[in-house]
Coordinates of C-alpha atoms in Angstrom, one line a residue:
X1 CA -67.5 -22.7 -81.7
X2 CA -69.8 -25.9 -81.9
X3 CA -68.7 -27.3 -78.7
X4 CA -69.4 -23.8 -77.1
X5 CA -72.9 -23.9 -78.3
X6 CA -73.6 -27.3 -77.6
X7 CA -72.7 -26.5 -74.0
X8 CA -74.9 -23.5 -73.9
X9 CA -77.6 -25.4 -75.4
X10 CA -77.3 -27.8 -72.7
X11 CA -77.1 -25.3 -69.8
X12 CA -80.2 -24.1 -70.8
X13 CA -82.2 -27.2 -70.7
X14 CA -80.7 -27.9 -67.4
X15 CA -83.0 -28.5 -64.2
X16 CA -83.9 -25.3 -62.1
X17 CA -81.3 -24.9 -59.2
X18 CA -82.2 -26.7 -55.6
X19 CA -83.3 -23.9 -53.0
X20 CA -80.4 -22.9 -51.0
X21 CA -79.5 -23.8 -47.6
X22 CA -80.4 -20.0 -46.6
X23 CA -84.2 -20.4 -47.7
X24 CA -84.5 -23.3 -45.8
X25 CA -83.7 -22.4 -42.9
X26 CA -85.6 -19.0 -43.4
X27 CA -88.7 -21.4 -43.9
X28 CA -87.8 -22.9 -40.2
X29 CA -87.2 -19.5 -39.1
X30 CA -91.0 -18.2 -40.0
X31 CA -92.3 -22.0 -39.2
X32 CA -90.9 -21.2 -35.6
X33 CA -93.0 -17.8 -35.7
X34 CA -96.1 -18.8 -37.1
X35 CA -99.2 -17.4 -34.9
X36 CA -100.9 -20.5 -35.0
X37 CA -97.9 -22.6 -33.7
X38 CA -98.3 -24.3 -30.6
X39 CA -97.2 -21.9 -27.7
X40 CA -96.4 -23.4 -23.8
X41 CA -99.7 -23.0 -22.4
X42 CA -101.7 -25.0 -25.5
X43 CA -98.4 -28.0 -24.6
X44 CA -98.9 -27.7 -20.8
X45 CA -102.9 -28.4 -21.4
X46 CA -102.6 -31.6 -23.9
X47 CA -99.5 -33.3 -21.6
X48 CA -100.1 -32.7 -18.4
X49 CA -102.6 -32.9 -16.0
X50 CA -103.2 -30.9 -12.9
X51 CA -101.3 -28.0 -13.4
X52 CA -101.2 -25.3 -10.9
X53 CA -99.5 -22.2 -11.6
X54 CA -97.2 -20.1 -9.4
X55 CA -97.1 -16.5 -9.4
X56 CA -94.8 -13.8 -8.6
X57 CA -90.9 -13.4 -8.1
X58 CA -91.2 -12.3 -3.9
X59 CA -89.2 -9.5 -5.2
X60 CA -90.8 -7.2 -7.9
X61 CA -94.0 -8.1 -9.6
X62 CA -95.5 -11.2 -11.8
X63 CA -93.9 -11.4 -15.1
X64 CA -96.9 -12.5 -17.8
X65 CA -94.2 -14.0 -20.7
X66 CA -93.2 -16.9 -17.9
X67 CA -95.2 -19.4 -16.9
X68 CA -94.4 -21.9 -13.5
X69 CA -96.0 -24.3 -11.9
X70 CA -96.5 -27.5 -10.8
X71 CA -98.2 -30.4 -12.7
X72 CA -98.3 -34.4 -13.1
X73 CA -96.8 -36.2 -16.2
X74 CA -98.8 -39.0 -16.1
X75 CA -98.0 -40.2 -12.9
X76 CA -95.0 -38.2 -12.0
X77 CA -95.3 -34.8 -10.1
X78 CA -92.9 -32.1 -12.4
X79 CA -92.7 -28.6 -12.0
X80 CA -92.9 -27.0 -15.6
X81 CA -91.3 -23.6 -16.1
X82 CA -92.6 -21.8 -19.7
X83 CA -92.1 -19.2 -21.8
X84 CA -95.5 -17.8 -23.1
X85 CA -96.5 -15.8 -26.2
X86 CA -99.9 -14.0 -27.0
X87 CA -102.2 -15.2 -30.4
X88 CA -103.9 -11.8 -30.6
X89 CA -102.9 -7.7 -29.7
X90 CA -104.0 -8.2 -26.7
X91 CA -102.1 -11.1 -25.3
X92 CA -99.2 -9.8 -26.6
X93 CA -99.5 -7.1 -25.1
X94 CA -100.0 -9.3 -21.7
X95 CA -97.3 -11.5 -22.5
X96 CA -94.9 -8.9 -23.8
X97 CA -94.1 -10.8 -27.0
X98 CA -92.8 -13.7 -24.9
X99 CA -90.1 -11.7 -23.9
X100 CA -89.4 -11.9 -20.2
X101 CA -88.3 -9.5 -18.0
X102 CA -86.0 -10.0 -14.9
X103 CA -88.5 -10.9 -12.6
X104 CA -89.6 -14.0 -14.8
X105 CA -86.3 -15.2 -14.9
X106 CA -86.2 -14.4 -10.9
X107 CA -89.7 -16.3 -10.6
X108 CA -88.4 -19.3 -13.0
X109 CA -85.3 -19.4 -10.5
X110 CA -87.8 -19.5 -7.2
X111 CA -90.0 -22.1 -8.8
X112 CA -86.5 -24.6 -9.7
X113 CA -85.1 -24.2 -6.5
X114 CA -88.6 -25.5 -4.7
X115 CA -88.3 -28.3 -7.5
X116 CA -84.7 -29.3 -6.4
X117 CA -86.2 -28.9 -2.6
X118 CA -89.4 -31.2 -3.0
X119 CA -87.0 -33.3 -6.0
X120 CA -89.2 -33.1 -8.3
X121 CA -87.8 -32.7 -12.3
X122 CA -87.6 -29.3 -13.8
X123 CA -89.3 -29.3 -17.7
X124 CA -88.8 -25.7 -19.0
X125 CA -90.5 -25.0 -22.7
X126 CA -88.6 -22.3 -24.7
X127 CA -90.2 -19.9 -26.8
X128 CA -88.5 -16.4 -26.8
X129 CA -86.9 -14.2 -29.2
X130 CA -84.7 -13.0 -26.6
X131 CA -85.3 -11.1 -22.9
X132 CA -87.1 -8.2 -22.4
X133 CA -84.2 -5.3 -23.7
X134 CA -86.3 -2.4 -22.6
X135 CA -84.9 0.1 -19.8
X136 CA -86.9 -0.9 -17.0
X137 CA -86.0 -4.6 -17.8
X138 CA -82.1 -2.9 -17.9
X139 CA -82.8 -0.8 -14.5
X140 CA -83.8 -3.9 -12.5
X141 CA -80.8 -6.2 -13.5
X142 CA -81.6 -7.8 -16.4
X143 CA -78.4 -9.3 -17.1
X144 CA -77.8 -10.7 -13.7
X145 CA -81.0 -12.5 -13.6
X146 CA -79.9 -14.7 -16.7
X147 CA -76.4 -14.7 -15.4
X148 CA -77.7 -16.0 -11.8
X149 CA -80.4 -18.4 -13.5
X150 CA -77.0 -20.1 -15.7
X151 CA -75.0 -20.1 -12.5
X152 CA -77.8 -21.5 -10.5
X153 CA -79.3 -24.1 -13.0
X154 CA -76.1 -25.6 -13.4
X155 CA -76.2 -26.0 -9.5
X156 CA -79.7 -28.0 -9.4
X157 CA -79.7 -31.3 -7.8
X158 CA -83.0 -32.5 -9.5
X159 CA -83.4 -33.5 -13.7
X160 CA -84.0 -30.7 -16.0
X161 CA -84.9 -31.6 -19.8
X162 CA -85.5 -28.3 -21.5
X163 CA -87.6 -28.2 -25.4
X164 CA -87.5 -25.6 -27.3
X165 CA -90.6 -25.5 -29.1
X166 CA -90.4 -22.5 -31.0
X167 CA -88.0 -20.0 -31.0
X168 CA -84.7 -20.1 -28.9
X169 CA -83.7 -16.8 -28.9
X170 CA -79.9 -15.8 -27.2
X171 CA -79.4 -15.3 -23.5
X172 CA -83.3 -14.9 -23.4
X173 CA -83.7 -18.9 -23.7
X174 CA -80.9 -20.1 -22.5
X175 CA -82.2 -18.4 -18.9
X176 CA -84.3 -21.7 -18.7
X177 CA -82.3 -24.0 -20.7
X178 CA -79.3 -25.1 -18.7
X179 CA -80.7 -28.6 -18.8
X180 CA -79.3 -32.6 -18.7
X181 CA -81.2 -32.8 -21.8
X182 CA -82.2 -30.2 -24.5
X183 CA -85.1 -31.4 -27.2
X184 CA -85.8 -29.2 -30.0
X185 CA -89.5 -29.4 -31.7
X186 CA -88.2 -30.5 -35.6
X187 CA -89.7 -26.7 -36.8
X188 CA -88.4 -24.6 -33.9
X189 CA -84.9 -22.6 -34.1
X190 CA -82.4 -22.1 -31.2
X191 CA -79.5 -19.2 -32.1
X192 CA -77.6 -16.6 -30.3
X193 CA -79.0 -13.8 -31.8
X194 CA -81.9 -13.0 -34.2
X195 CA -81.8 -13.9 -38.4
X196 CA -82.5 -9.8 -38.3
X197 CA -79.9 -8.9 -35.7
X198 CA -77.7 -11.2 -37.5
X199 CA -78.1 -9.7 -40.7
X200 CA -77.8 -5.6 -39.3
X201 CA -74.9 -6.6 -37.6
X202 CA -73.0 -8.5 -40.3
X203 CA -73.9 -6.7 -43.2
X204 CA -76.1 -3.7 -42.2
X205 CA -78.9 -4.9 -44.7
X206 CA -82.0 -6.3 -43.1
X207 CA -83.1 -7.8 -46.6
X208 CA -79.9 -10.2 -45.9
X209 CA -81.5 -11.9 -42.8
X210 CA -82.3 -15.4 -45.4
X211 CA -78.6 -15.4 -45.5
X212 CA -77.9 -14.9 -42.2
X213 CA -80.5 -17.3 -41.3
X214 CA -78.3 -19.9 -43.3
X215 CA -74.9 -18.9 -41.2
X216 CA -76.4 -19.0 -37.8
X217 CA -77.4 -22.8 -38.3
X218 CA -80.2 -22.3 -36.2
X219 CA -82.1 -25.5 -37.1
X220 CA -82.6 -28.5 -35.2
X221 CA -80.3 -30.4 -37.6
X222 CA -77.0 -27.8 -36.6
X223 CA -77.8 -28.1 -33.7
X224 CA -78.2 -31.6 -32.9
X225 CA -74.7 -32.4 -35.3
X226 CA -73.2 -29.8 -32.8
X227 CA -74.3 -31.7 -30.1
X228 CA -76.1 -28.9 -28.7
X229 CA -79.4 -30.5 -28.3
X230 CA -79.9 -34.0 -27.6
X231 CA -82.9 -34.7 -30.0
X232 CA -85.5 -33.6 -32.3
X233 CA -88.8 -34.1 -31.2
X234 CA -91.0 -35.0 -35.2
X235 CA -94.0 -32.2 -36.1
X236 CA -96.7 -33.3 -38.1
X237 CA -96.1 -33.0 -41.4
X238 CA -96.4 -29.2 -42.6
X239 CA -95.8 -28.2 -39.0
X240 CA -97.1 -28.2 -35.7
X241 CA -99.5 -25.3 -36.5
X242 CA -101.4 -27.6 -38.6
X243 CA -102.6 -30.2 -35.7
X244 CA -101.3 -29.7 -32.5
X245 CA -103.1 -32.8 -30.7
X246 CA -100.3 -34.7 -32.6
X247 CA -97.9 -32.4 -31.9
X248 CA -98.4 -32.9 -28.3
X249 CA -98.5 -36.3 -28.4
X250 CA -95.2 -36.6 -30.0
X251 CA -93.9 -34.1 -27.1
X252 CA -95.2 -36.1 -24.6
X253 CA -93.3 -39.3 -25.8
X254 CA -90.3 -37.6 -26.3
X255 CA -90.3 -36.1 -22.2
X256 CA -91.6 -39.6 -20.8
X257 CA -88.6 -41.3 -22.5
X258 CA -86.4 -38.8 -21.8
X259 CA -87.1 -38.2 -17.9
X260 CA -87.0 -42.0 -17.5
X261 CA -83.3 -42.8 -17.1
X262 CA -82.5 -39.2 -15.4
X263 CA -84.7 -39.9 -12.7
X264 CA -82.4 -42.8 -11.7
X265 CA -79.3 -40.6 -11.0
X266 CA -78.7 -39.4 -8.2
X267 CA -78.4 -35.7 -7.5
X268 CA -74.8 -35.7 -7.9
X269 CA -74.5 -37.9 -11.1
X270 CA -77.7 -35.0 -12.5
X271 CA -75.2 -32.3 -11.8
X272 CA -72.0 -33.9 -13.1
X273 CA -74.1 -35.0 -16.1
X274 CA -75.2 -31.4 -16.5
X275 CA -71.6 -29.7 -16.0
X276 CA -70.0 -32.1 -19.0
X277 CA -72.5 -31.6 -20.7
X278 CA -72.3 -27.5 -21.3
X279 CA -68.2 -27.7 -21.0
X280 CA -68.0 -30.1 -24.3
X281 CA -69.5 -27.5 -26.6
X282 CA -67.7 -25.3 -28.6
X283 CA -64.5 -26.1 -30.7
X284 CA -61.4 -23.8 -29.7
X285 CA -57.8 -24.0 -30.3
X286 CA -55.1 -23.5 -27.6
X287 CA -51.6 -21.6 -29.0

């Protein structure tokens, strides 16, 4: 009886439990969302200069959740291919949440094929929580617009470095992300599906979405130990919300050195590169 009091004695005194796994990466998930986060347009102003944008898909309309265009990094000619959310009502309402519809993946295509034509490097910033699912979205082919952008970006004779830089959200941000090298911003996420479509799915309990944050190992970390993404790009400390002049900066460095050695391959080598690349993920057995 004295030794099993001693030992409750002592568990009492012990030192409060280390946050979990799961409310860490919940923290990255709403770090990810956070309004005053950096979105494409504030990275496109602070890294590049002379950036013109392109319009239109020449097939339906002008999706407002993608941005293209053409621009200079430093010295180098890029075209930059974005995903776009809104601060206010308003601009969400513009940019439909950041969720794109067919014709932005249609538009994104048009702009990376002119790239590959004129050879100039393809830098797509991700920032969805998935594609547009709505009917009209459905009605005008949806599906086959991400399906022809994976198929068609795996096909591009010119570099393509892709950053997510806030949330990667399933086929939504993989449209734009078949790259030679993915970056990830330290506070962004990248996942198949949704911490809340995770946690319907799995357990039909939306209050379980910290857990299922935790088993999607949607952080940079996973990802980079999966050898999904390449590398993680440092925030400022508390986030990028916090001062995104640094934030920037640290992009910026991250894209020159990166860039660099692709633009010494040739087009074959970038598409070779790019192929090995996507076929060495994943871990299956063979019976």
């Amino acid at each position: 009886m004295k030794n099993s009091k001693t030992t409750a004695h002592h568990s009492a005194k012990k030192a409060p439990k280390p946050e979990s796994s799961a409310s860490l990466a919940w923290k990255r998930v709403q770090l990810a969302r956070h309004p005053q986060r950096p979105f494409a347009l504030d990275y496109i102003e602070k890294i590049f200069t002379g950036f013109t944008e392109i319009h239109g898909d020449r097939a339906f309309g002008d999706d407002h959740a993608t941005i293209t265009g053409f621009a200079y990094l430093d010295e180098q000619p890029v075209v930059v291919v974005a995903q776009q959310k809104g601060r206010d009502t308003k601009e969400n309402i513009k940019r439909n949440f950041g969720m794109p519809h067919p014709e932005g993946y249609r538009k994104a295509m048009r702009v990376m094929k002119m790239a590959e034509k004129f050879k100039k490097p393809v830098i797509a910033f991700i920032d969805t929580p998935g594609a547009y699912p709505g009917l009209g979205a459905e009605e005008r082919g949806q599906a086959e617009a991400i399906a022809r952008n994976l198929l068609e970006m795996a096909k591009l004779r010119t570099p393509v470095i892709a950053v997510v830089i806030g949330e990667g959200g399933s086929g939504g941000a993989l449209g734009i992300g078949v790259a030679n090298k993915v970056l990830m911003m330290e506070n962004s996420i990248y996942s198949v599906i949704s911490p809340e479509g995770c946690a319907a799915i799995l357990w039909n309990d939306r209050e379980m979405i910290q857990q299922a944050s935790d088993v999607l190992r949607l952080t940079a970390e996973d990802l980079l130990s999966f050898k999904i993404i390449d590398e993680i790009v440092p925030e400022p400390e508390g986030g990028a919300h916090l001062d995104h002049d640094r934030a920037a900066q640290n992009l910026k460095k991250a894209l020159e050195k990166t860039l660099k050695p692709l633009l010494a391959l040739s087009p074959t080598a970038l598409e070779a590169q790019r192929y090995e690349k996507f076929r060495a993920m994943g871990v299956f057995q063979e019976k």
